[in-house]
Coordinates of C-alpha atoms in Angstrom, one line a residue:
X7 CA -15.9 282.5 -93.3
X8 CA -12.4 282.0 -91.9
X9 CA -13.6 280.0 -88.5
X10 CA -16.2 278.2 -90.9
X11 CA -12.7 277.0 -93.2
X12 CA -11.0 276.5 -89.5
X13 CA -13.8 274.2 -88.2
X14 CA -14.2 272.0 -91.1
X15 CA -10.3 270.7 -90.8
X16 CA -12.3 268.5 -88.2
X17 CA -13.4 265.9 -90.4
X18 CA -16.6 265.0 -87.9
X19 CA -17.8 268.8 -89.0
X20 CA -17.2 268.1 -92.5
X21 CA -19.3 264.6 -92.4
X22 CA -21.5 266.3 -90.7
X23 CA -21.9 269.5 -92.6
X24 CA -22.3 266.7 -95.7
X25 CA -24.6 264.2 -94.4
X26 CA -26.7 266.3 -92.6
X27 CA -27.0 270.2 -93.6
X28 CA -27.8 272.3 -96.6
X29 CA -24.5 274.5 -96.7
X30 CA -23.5 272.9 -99.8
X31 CA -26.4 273.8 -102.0
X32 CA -27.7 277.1 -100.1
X33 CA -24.6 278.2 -97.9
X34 CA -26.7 281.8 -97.9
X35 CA -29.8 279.9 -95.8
X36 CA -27.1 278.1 -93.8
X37 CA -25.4 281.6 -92.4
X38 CA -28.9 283.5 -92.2
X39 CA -30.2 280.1 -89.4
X40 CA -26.6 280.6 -87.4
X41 CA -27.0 284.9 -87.8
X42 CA -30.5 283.9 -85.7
X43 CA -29.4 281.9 -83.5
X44 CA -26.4 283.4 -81.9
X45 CA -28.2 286.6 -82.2
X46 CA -30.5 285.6 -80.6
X47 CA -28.4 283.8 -78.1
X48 CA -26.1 287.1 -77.4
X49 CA -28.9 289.3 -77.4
X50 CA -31.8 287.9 -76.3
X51 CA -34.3 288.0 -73.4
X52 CA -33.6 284.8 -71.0
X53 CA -37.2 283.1 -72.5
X54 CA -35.3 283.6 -76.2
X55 CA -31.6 282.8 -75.3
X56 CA -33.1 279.6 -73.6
X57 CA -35.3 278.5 -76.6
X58 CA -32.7 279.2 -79.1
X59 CA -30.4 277.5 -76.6
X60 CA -32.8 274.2 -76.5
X61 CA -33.3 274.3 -80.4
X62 CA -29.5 274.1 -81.0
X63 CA -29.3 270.9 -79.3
X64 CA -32.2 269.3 -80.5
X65 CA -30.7 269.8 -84.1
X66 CA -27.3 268.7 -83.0
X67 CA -28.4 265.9 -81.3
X68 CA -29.4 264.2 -84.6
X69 CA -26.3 264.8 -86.0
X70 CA -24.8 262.1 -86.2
X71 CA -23.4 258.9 -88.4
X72 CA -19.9 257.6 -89.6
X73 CA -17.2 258.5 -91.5
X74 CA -17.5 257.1 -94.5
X75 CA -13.6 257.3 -95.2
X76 CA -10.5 257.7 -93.2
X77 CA -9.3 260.9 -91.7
X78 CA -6.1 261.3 -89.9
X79 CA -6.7 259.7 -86.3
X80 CA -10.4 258.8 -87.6
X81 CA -10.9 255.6 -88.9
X82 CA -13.2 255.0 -91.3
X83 CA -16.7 253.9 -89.9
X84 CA -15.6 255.3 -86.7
X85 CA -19.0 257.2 -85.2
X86 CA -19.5 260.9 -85.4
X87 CA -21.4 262.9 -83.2
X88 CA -22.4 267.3 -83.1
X89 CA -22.7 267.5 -79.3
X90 CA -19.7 265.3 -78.2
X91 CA -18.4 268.1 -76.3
X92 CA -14.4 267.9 -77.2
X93 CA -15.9 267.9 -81.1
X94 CA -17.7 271.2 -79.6
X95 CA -15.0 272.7 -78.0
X96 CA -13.1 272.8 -81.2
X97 CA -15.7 274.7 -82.4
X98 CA -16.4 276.9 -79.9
X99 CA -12.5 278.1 -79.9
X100 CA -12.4 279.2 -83.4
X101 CA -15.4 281.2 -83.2
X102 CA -13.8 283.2 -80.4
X103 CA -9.9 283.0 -81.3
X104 CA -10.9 284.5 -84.7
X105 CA -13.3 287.0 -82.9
X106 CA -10.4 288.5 -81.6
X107 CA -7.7 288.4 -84.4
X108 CA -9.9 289.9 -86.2
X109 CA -11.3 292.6 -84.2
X110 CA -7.2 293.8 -83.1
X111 CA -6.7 294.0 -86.4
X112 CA -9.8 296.2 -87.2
X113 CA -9.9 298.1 -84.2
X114 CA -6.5 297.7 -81.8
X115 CA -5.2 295.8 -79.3
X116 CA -6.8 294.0 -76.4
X117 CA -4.9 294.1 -73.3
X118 CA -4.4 290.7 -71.2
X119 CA -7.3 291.6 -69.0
X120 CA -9.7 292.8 -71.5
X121 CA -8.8 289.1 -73.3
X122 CA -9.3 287.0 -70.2
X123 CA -12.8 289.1 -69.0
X124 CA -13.9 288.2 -73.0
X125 CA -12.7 284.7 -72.6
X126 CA -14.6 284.1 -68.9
X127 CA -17.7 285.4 -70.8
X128 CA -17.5 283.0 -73.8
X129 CA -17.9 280.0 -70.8
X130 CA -21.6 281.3 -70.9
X131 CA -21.8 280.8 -74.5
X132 CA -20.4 277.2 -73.9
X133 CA -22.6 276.9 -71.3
X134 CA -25.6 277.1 -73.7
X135 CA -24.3 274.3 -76.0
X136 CA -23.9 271.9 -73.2
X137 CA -20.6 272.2 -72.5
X138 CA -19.1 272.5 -69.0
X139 CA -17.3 274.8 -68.0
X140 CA -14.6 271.9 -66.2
X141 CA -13.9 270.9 -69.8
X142 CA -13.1 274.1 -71.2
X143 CA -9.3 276.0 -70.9
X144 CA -9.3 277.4 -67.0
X145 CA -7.9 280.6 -68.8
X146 CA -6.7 282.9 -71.8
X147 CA -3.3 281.5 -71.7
X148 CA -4.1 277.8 -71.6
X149 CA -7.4 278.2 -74.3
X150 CA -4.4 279.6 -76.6
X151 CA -2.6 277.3 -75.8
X152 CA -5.5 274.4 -76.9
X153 CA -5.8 276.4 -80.3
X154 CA -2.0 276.1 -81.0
X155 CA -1.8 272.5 -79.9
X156 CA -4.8 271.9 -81.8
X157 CA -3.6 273.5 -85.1
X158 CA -0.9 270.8 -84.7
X159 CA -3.0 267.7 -83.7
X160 CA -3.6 265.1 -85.9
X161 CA -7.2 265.1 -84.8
X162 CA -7.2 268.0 -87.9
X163 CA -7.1 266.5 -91.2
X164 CA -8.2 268.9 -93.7
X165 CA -10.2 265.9 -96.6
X166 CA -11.0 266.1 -100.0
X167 CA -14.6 266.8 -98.8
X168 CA -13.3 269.2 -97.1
X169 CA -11.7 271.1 -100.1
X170 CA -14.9 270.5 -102.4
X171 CA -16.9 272.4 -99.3
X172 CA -14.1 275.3 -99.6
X173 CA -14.6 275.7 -102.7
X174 CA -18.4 275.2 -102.9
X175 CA -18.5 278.1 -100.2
X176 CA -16.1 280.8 -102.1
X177 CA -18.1 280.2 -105.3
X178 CA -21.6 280.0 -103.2
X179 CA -23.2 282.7 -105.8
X180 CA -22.3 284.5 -109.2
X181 CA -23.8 288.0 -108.1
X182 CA -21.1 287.7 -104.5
X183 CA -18.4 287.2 -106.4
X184 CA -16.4 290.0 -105.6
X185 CA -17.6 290.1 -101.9
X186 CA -16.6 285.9 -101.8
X187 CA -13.5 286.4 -103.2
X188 CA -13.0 289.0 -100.1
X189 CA -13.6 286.7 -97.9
X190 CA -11.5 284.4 -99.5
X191 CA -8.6 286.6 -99.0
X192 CA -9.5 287.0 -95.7
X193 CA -9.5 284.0 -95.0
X194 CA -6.2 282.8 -96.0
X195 CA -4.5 285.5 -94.1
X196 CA -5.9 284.5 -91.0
X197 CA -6.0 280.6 -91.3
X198 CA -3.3 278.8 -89.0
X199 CA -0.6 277.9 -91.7
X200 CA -1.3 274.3 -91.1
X201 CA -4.8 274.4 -92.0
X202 CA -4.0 277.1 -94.7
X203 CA -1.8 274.4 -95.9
X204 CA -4.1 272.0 -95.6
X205 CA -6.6 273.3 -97.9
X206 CA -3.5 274.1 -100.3
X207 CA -4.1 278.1 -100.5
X208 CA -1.9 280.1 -101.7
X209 CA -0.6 283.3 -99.2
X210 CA 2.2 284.6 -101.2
X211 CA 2.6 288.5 -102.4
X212 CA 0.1 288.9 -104.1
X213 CA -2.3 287.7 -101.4
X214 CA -0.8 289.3 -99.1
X215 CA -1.3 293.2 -100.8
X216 CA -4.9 292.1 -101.6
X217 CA -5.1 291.7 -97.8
X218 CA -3.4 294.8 -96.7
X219 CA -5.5 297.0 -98.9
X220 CA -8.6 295.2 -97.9
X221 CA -7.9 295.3 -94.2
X222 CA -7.2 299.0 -95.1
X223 CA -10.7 299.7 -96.4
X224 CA -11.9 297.8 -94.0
X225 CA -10.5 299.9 -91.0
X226 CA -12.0 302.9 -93.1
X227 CA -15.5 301.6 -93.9
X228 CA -15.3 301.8 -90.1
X229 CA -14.7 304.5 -89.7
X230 CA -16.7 306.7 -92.2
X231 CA -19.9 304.3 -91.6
X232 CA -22.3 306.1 -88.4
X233 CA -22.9 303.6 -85.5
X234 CA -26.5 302.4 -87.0
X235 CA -25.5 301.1 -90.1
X236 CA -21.8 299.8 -89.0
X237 CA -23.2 297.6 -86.1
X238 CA -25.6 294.7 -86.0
X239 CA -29.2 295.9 -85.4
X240 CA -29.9 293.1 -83.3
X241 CA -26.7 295.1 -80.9
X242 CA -29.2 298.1 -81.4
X243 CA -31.9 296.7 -80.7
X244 CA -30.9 294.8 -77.2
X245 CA -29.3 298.5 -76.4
X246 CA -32.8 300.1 -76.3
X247 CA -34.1 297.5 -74.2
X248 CA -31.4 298.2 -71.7
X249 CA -32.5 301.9 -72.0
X250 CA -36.2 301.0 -71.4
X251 CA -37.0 302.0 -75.3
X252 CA -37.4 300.5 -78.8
X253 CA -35.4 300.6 -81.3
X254 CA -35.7 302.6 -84.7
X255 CA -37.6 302.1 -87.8
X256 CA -34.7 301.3 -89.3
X257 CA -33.3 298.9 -87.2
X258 CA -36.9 297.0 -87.0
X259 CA -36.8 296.6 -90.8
X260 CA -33.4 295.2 -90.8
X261 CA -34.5 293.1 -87.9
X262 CA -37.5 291.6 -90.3
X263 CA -35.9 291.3 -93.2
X264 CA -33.2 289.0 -91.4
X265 CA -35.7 286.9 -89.8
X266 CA -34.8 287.2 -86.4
X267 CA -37.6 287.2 -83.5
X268 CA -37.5 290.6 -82.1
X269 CA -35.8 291.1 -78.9
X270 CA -38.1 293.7 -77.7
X271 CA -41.8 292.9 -77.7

């Protein structure tokens, strides 16, 4: 949830995300279709990281339209497309800046070169959404330096759509409404304060011991949790393939009951 909030201070995602997807009215069916494809993507056989690769595209190459009002440096009317790649590069960095915020925070620190191997690797990722490498930060150090410059540029104007969608997304279902308003802590703890700003949440004391203690429970759920309950089964399952085996019952069920095409046939 917190690099969903972070990507729709764009306002190209958040005409997008309203003109042409279904997070709005079934945000639970919008994050099981992303869970399968970068799943699949991360973990896949080449035949399956390809395919989901392809798919992608095709859907985000009929994304687009105009903004229907004006947005910081966006006039109104001005076009909109998903697979313009600087539009994509903003997405792409705060799916991997919050990726490791968050997992320093859970698990410990990352030294500079275990940030910079993680960071050469996420080019591959790019790579698959059609965006070349020559367009992307050379390095760590200058891809933080995009985010920070970013969080500052006018490009990100956090609309009223975009506030609606907040809200629509932290009240997504009456039987995860403890588990939403998690999130929703989460979130605000680890938004830039710009956009945090932006999308006027409040991060005062009281937020800010909900957070601790969260981040506290989290570190232990960790912790008590064994290895094949605490990690994706999709992780499990490309594991075994490595090994030359298949994965559990367990995992398989998991596997099915998410919807994703199994990674070992």
């Amino acid at each position: 949830v917190p690099l969903g909030i972070q990507e729709t201070a764009h306002p190209w995602v958040t005409a997008g995300i309203d003109e042409h997807s279904i997070v709005r009215y079934d945000p639970l069916e919008r994050a099981r279709r992303t869970f399968i494809y970068i799943s699949t993507m991360v973990y896949g056989s080449m035949p399956q990281v390809m395919g989901a690769a392809n798919t992608v595209h095709q859907i985000h190459n009929e994304i687009e339209g105009e903004l229907p009002y004006e947005a910081g440096v966006f006039k109104e009317h001005s076009e909109y497309r998903a697979n313009e790649v600087a539009a994509m590069i903003w997405v792409h960095a705060t799916l991997w800046d919050t990726i490791v915020r968050m997992y320093e925070k859970l698990e410990g620190p990352l030294t500079p070169d275990e940030k910079e191997k993680f960071y050469e690797e996420t080019k591959l990722f790019a790579m698959l959404f059609g965006i070349p490498e020559s367009a992307l930060p050379r390095d760590w150090d200058e891809f933080i330096d995009y985010n920070e410059s970013m969080w500052l540029s006018p490009q990100l104007t956090v609309t009223e759509n975009a506030k609606v969608l907040k809200e629509d997304l932290f009240n997504a279902s009456f039987w995860l409404a403890f588990p939403l308003w998690v999130q929703e802590v989460i979130t605000a703890a680890n938004l830039p304060p710009t956009i945090r700003e932006g999308y006027d949440m409040d991060y005062g004391l009281w937020e800010q011991f909900n957070y601790s203690w969260i981040l506290f429970s989290a570190k232990m759920y960790n912790w008590v949790l064994p290895d094949s309950m605490g990690k994706n089964p999709v992780y499990h399952e490309a594991n075994a393939r490595l090994r030359g085996e298949r994965v559990g019952g367990y995992q398989q069920s998991l596997i099915k009951a998410a919807g994703v095409e199994r990674l070992v046939n």
